[in-house]
mmCIF file of C-alpha atoms in Angstrom:
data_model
loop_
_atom_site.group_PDB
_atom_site.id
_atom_site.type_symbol
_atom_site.label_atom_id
_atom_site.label_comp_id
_atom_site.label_asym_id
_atom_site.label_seq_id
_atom_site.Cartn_x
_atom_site.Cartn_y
_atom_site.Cartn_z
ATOM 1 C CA UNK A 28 0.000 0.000 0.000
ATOM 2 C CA UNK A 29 1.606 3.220 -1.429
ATOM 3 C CA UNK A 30 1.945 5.615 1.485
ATOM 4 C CA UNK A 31 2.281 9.457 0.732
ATOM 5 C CA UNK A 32 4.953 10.975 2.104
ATOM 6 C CA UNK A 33 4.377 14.103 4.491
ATOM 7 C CA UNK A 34 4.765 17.313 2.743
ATOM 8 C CA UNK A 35 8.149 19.297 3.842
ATOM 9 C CA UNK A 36 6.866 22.075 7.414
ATOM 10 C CA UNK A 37 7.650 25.469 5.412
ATOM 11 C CA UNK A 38 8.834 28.021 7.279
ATOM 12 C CA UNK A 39 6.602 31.080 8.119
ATOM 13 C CA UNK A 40 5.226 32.562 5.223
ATOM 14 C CA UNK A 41 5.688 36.383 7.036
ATOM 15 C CA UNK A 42 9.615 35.676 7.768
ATOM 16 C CA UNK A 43 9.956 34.083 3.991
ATOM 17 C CA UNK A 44 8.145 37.741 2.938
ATOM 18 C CA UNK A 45 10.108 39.743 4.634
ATOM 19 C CA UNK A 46 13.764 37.835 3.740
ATOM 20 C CA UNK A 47 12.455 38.072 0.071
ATOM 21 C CA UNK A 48 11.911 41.809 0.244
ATOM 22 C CA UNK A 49 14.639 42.733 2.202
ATOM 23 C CA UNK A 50 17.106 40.588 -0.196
ATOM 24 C CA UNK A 51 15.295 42.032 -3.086
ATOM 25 C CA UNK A 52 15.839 45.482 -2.460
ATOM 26 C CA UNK A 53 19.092 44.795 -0.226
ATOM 27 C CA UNK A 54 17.218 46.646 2.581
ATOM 28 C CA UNK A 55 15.699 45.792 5.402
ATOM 29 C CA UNK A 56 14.556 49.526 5.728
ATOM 30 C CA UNK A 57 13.527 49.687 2.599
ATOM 31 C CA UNK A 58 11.806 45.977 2.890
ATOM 32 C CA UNK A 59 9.602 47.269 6.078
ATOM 33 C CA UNK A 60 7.736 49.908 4.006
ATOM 34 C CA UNK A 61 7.254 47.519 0.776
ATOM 35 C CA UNK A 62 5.393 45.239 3.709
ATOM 36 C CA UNK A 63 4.027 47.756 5.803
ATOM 37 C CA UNK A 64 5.848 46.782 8.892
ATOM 38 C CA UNK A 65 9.158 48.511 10.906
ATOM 39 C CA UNK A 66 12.707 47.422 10.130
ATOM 40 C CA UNK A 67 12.843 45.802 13.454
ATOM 41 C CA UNK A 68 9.871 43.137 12.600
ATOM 42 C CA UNK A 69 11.505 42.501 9.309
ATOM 43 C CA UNK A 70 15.070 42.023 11.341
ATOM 44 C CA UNK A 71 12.422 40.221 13.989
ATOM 45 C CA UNK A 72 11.433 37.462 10.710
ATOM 46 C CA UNK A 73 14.504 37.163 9.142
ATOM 47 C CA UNK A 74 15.932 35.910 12.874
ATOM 48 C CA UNK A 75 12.874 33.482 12.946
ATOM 49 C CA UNK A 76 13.847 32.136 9.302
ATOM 50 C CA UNK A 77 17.188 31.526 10.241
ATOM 51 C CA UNK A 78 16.586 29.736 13.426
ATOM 52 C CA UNK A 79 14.335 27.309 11.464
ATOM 53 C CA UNK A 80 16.217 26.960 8.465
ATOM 54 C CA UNK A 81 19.242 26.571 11.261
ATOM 55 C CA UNK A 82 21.774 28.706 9.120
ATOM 56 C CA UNK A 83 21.770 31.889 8.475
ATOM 57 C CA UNK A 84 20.979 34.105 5.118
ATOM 58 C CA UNK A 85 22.823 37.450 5.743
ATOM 59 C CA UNK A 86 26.094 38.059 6.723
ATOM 60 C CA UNK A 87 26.382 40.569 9.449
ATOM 61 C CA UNK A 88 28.936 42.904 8.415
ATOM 62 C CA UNK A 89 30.390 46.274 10.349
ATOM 63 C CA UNK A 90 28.468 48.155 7.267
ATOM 64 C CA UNK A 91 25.001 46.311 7.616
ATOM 65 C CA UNK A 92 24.174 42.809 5.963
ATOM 66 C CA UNK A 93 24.931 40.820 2.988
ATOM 67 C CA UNK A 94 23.108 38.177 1.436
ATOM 68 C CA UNK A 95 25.027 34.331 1.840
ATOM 69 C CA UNK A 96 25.654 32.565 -1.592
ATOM 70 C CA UNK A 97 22.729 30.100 -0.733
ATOM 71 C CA UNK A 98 20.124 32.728 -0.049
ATOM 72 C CA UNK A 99 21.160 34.334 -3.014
ATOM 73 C CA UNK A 100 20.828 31.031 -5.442
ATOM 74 C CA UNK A 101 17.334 30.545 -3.557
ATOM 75 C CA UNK A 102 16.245 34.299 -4.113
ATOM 76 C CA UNK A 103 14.561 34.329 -7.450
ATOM 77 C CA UNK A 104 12.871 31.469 -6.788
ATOM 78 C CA UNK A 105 11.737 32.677 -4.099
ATOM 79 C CA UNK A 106 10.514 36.189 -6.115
ATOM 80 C CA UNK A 107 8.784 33.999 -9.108
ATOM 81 C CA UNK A 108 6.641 32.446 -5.528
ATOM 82 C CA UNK A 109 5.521 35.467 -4.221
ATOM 83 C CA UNK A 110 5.021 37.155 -7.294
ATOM 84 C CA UNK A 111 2.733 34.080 -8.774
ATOM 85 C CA UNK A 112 0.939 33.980 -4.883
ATOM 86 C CA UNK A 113 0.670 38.035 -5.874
ATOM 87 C CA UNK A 114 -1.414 37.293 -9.318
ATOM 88 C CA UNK A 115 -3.861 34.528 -8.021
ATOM 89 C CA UNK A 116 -4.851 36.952 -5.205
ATOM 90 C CA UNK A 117 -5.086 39.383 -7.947
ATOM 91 C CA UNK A 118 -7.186 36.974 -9.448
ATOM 92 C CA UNK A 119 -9.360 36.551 -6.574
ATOM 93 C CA UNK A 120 -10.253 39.855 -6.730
ATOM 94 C CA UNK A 121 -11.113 40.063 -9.444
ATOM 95 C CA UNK A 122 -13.130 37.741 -9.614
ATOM 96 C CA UNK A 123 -15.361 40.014 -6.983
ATOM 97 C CA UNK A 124 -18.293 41.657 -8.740
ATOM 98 C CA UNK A 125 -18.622 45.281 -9.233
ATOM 99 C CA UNK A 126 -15.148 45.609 -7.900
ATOM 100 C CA UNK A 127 -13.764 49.355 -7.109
ATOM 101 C CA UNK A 128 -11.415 50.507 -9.553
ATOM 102 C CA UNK A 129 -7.761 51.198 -7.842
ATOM 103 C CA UNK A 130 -6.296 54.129 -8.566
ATOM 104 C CA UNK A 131 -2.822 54.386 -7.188
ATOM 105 C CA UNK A 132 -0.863 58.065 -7.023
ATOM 106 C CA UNK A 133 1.348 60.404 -5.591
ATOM 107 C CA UNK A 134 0.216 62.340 -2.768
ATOM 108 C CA UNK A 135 0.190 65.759 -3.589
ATOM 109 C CA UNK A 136 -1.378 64.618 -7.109
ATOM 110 C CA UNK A 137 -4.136 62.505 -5.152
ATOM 111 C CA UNK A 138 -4.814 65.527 -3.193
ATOM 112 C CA UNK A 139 -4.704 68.437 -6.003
ATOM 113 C CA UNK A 140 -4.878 67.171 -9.185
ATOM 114 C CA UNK A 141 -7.194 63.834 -9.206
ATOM 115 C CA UNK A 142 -9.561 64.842 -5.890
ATOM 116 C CA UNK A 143 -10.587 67.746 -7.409
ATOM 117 C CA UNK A 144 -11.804 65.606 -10.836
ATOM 118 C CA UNK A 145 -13.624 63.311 -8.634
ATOM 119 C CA UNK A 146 -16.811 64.613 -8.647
ATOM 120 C CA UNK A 147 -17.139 65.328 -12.276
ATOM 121 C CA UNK A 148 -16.236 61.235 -12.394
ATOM 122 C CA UNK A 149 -19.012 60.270 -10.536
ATOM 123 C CA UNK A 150 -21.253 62.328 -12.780
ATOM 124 C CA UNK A 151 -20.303 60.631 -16.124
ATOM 125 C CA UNK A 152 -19.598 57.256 -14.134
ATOM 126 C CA UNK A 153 -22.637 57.192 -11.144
ATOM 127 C CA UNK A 154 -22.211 53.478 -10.521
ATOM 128 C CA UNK A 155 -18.248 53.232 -10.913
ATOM 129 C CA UNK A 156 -16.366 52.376 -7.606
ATOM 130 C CA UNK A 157 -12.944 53.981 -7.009
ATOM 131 C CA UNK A 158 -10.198 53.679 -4.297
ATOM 132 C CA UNK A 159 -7.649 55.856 -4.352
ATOM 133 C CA UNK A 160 -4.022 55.021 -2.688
ATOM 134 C CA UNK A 161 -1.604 58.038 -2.522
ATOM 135 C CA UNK A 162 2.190 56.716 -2.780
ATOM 136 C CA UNK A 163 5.831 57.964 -2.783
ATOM 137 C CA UNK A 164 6.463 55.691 -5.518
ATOM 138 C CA UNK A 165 4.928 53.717 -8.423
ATOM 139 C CA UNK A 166 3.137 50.899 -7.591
ATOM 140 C CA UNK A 167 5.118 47.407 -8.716
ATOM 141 C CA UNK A 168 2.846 45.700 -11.426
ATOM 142 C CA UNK A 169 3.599 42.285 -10.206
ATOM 143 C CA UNK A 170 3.049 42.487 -6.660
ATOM 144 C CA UNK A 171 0.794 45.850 -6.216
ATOM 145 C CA UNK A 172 -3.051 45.220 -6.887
ATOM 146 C CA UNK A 173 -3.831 48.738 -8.707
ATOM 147 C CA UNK A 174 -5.701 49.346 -12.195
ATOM 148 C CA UNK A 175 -3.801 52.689 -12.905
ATOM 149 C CA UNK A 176 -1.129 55.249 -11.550
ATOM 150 C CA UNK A 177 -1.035 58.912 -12.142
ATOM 151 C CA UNK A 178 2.950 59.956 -11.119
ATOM 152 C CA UNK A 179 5.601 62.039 -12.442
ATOM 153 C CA UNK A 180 7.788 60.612 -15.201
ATOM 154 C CA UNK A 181 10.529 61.768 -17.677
ATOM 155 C CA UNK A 182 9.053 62.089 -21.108
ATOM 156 C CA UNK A 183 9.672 58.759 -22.835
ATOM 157 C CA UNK A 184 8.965 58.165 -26.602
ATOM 158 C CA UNK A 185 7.706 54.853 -25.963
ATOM 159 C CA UNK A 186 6.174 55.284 -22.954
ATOM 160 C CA UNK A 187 3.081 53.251 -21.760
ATOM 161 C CA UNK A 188 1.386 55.986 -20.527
ATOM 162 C CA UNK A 189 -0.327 59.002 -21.367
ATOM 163 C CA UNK A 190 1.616 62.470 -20.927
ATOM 164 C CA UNK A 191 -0.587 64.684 -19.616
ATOM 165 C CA UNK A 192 -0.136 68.668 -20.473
ATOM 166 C CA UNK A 193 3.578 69.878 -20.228
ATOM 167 C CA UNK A 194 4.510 70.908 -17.166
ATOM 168 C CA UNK A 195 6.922 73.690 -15.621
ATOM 169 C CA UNK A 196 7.513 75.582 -12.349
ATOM 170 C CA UNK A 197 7.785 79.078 -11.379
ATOM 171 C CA UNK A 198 7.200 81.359 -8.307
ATOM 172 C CA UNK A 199 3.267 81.787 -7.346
ATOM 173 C CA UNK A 200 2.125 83.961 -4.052
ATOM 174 C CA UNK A 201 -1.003 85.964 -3.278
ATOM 175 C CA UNK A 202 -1.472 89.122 -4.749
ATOM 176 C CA UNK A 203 -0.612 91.143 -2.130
ATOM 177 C CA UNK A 204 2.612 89.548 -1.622
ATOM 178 C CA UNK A 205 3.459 90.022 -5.604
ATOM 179 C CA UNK A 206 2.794 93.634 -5.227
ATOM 180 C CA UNK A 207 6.147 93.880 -3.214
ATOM 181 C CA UNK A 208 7.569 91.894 -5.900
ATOM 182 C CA UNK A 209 9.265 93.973 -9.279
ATOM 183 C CA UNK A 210 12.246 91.298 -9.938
ATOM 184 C CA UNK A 211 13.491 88.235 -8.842
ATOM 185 C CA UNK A 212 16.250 89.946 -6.402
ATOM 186 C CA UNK A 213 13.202 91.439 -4.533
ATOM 187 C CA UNK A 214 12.634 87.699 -3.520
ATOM 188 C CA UNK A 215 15.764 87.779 -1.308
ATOM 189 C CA UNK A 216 12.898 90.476 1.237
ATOM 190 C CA UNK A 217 10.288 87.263 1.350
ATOM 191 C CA UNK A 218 9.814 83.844 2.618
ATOM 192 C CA UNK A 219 10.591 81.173 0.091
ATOM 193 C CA UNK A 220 8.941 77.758 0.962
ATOM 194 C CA UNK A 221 9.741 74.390 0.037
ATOM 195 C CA UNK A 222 8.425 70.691 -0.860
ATOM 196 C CA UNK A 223 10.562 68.846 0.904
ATOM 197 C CA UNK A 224 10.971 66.449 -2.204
ATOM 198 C CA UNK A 225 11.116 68.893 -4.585
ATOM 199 C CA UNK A 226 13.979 70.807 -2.404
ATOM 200 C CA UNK A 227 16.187 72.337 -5.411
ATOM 201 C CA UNK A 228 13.626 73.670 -7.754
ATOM 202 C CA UNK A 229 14.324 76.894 -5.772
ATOM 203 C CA UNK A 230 18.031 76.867 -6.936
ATOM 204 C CA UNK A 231 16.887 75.685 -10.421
ATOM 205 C CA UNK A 232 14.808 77.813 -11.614
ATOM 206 C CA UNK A 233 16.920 81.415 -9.922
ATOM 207 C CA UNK A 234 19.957 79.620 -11.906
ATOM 208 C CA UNK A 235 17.327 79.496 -15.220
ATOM 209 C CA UNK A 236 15.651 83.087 -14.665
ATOM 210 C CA UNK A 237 17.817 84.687 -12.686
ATOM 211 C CA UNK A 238 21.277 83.567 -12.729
ATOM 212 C CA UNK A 239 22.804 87.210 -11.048
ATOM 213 C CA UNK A 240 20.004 87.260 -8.268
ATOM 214 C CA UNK A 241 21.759 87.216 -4.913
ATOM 215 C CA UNK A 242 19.017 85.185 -2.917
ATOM 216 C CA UNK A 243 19.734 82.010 -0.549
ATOM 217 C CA UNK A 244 17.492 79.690 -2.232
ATOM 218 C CA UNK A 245 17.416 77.382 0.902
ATOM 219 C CA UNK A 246 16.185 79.271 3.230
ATOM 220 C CA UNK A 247 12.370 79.367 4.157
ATOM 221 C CA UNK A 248 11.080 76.292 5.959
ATOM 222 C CA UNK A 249 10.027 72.738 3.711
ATOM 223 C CA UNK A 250 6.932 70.881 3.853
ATOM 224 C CA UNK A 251 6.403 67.189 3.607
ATOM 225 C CA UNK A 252 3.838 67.332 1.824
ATOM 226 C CA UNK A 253 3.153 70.082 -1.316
ATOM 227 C CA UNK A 254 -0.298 70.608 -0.377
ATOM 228 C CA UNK A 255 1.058 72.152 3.070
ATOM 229 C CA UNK A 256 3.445 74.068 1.278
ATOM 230 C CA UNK A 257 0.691 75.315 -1.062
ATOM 231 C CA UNK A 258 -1.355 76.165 1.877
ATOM 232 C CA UNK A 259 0.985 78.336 3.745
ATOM 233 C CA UNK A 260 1.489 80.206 0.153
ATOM 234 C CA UNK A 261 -2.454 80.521 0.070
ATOM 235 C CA UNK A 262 -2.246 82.214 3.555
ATOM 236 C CA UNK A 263 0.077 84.361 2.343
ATOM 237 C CA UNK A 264 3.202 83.103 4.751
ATOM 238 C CA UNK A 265 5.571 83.268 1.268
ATOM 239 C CA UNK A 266 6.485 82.382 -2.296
ATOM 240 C CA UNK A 267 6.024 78.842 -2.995
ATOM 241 C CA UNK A 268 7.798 77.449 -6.086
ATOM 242 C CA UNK A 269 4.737 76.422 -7.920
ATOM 243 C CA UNK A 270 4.231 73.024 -10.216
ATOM 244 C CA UNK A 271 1.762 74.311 -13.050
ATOM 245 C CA UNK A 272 -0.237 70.681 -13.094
ATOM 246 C CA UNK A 273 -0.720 71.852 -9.093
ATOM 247 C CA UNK A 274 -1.418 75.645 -8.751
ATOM 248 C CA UNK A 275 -2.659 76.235 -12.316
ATOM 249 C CA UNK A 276 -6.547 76.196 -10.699
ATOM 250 C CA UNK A 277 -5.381 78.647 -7.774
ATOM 251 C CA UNK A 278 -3.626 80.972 -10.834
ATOM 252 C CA UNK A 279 -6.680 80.608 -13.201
ATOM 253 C CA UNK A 280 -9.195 81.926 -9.677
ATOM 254 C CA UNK A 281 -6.947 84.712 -8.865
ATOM 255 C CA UNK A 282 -6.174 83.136 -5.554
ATOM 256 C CA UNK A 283 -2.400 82.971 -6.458
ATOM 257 C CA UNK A 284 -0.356 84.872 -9.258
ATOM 258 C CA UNK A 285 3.071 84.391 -10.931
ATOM 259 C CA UNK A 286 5.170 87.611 -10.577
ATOM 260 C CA UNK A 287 7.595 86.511 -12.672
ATOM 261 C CA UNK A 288 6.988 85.124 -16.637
ATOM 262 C CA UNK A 289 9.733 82.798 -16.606
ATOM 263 C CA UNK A 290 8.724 79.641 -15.896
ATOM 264 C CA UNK A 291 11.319 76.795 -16.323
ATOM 265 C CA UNK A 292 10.031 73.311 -18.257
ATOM 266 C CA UNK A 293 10.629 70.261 -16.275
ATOM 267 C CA UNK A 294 11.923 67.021 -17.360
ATOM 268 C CA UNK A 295 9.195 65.015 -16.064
ATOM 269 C CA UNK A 296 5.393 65.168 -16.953
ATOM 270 C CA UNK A 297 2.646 63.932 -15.122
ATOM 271 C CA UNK A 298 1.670 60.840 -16.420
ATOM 272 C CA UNK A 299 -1.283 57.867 -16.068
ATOM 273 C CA UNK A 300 -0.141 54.612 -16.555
ATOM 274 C CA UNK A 301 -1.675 51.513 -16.641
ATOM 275 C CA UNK A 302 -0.310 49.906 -13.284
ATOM 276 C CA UNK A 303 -0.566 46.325 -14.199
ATOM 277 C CA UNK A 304 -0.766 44.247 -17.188
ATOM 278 C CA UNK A 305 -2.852 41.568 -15.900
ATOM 279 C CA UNK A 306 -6.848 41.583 -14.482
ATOM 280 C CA UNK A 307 -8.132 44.800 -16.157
ATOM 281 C CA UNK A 308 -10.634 46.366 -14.497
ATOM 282 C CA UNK A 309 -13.727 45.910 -17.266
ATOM 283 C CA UNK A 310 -13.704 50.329 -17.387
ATOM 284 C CA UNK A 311 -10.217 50.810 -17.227
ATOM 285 C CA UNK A 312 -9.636 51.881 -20.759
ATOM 286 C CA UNK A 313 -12.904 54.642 -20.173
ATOM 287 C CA UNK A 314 -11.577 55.522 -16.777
ATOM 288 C CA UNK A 315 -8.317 56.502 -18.533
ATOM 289 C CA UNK A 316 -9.724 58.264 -21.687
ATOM 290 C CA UNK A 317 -12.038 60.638 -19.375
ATOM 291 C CA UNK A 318 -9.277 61.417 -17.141
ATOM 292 C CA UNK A 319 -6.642 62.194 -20.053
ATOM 293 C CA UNK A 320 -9.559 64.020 -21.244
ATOM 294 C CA UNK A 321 -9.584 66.108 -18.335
ATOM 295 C CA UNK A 322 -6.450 67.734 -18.020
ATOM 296 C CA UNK A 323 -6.902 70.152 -20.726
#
């Protein structure tokens, strides 16, 4: 009588996650927020995995941790798992009827450039159900359940995704403030104020439109988030340096004006993407046209 044999006891399918990540992007920082955990539960897993494989898979080192030649051999393996475990959740969902439509983008366009379309969506789509993740990066297609992303990119002839409008950046501030302003060296009497991401567009654009203006363009304080930036330069607390896809409503209402005319193009454009390949949502392709549509 043929008897089966027992299938091998896998290790813990958190502490096989989080080696995979953090080998993957040869972080364990950088591991934690892929998962959605802290470093020190990733470093937590990858000690569990190790005591029940009974070796170990990094290498501690004075400058942080290196991957052993066996975990490396066993890594993309290990990726091709997760990633195929990744599509027939994917698959799950969408298998769910009436299923929202995931829409995955960067904060400050989330909050100012695809919130404020949102309405007007639900008119011309009343029974359409949307989520709406706000990111600091693109979402990965094989691993990230999304439908579309809406991020900045560099212009790319073959490109995926549709380039919205051209974009650039200048100074913007309320009117009263630009009253005080003639020329760019008047800027050195104001607050400047800053994205924290977007730190040097100060520097880059006095270099582009005013190369002999003696101004610090680091001081003022920096936001973590553009929208805070934009509403301190709303208030009237300084000069922010404005994106055009961002402030162009405030401009266009007379809540904010550009003192100056030069405004610098930018490398990157903002751009919606289709975010996976696989398990289109059924209105994806509409979704996309009406917002493309939009942004005119």
């Amino acid at each position: 009588m043929p008897v089966k044999p027992p299938r091998p006891r896998l290790p813990s399918l958190n502490a096989l996650r989080a080696f995979e990540a953090a080998a993957r992007l040869e972080s364990f920082a950088k591991a934690a927020d892929e998962i959605g955990v802290t470093p020190g539960a990733v470093t937590q897993q990858i000690r569990q995995l190790e005591a029940t494989l009974g070796f170990a898979v990094f290498r501690r080192l004075p400058q942080g941790v290196a991957l052993t030649e066996a975990a490396r051999e066993a890594l993309p393996r290990l990726t091709r798992g997760f990633d195929m475990l990744g599509q027939a959740v994917q698959a799950l969902r969408e298998a769910q009827p009436n299923r929202p439509l995931a829409i995955a983008a960067l904060p400050c366009i989330a909050q100012l450039w695809l919130s404020p379309r949102l309405p007007a969506l639900q008119v011309a789509f009343p029974d359409l159900q949307i989520s709406i993740s706000a990111m600091e990066e693109p979402p990965d297609p094989q691993r990230d359940p999304y439908d579309l992303s809406l991020f900045y990119r560099e212009v790319a002839p073959h490109s995926d995704g549709v380039q919205l409008d051209a974009d650039a950046i200048l100074p913007v501030c309320t009117p009263a403030l630009a009253a005080k302003l003639a020329k760019p060296a008047d800027l050195a009497a104001l607050t400047l104020l800053h994205d924290a991401v977007w730190c040097g567009d100060w520097a880059r654009w006095l270099a582009f439109a005013a190369p002999g203006a003696k101004s610090d363009p680091s001081r003022g304080p920096a936001f973590s988030l553009y929208s805070l930036a934009l509403d301190a330069c709303l208030s009237g607390s300084g000069v922010l340096m404005g994106r055009m896809s961002l402030v162009s409503p405030h401009l266009a209402a007379g809540r904010l004006v550009a003192p100056f005319p030069q405004a610098m193009p930018t490398p990157d454009r903002l751009t919606l993407a289709i975010a996976t390949a696989t398990g289109a949502h059924p209105r994806r392709a509409e979704i996309m046209d009406w917002l493309a549509g939009s942004s005119g």
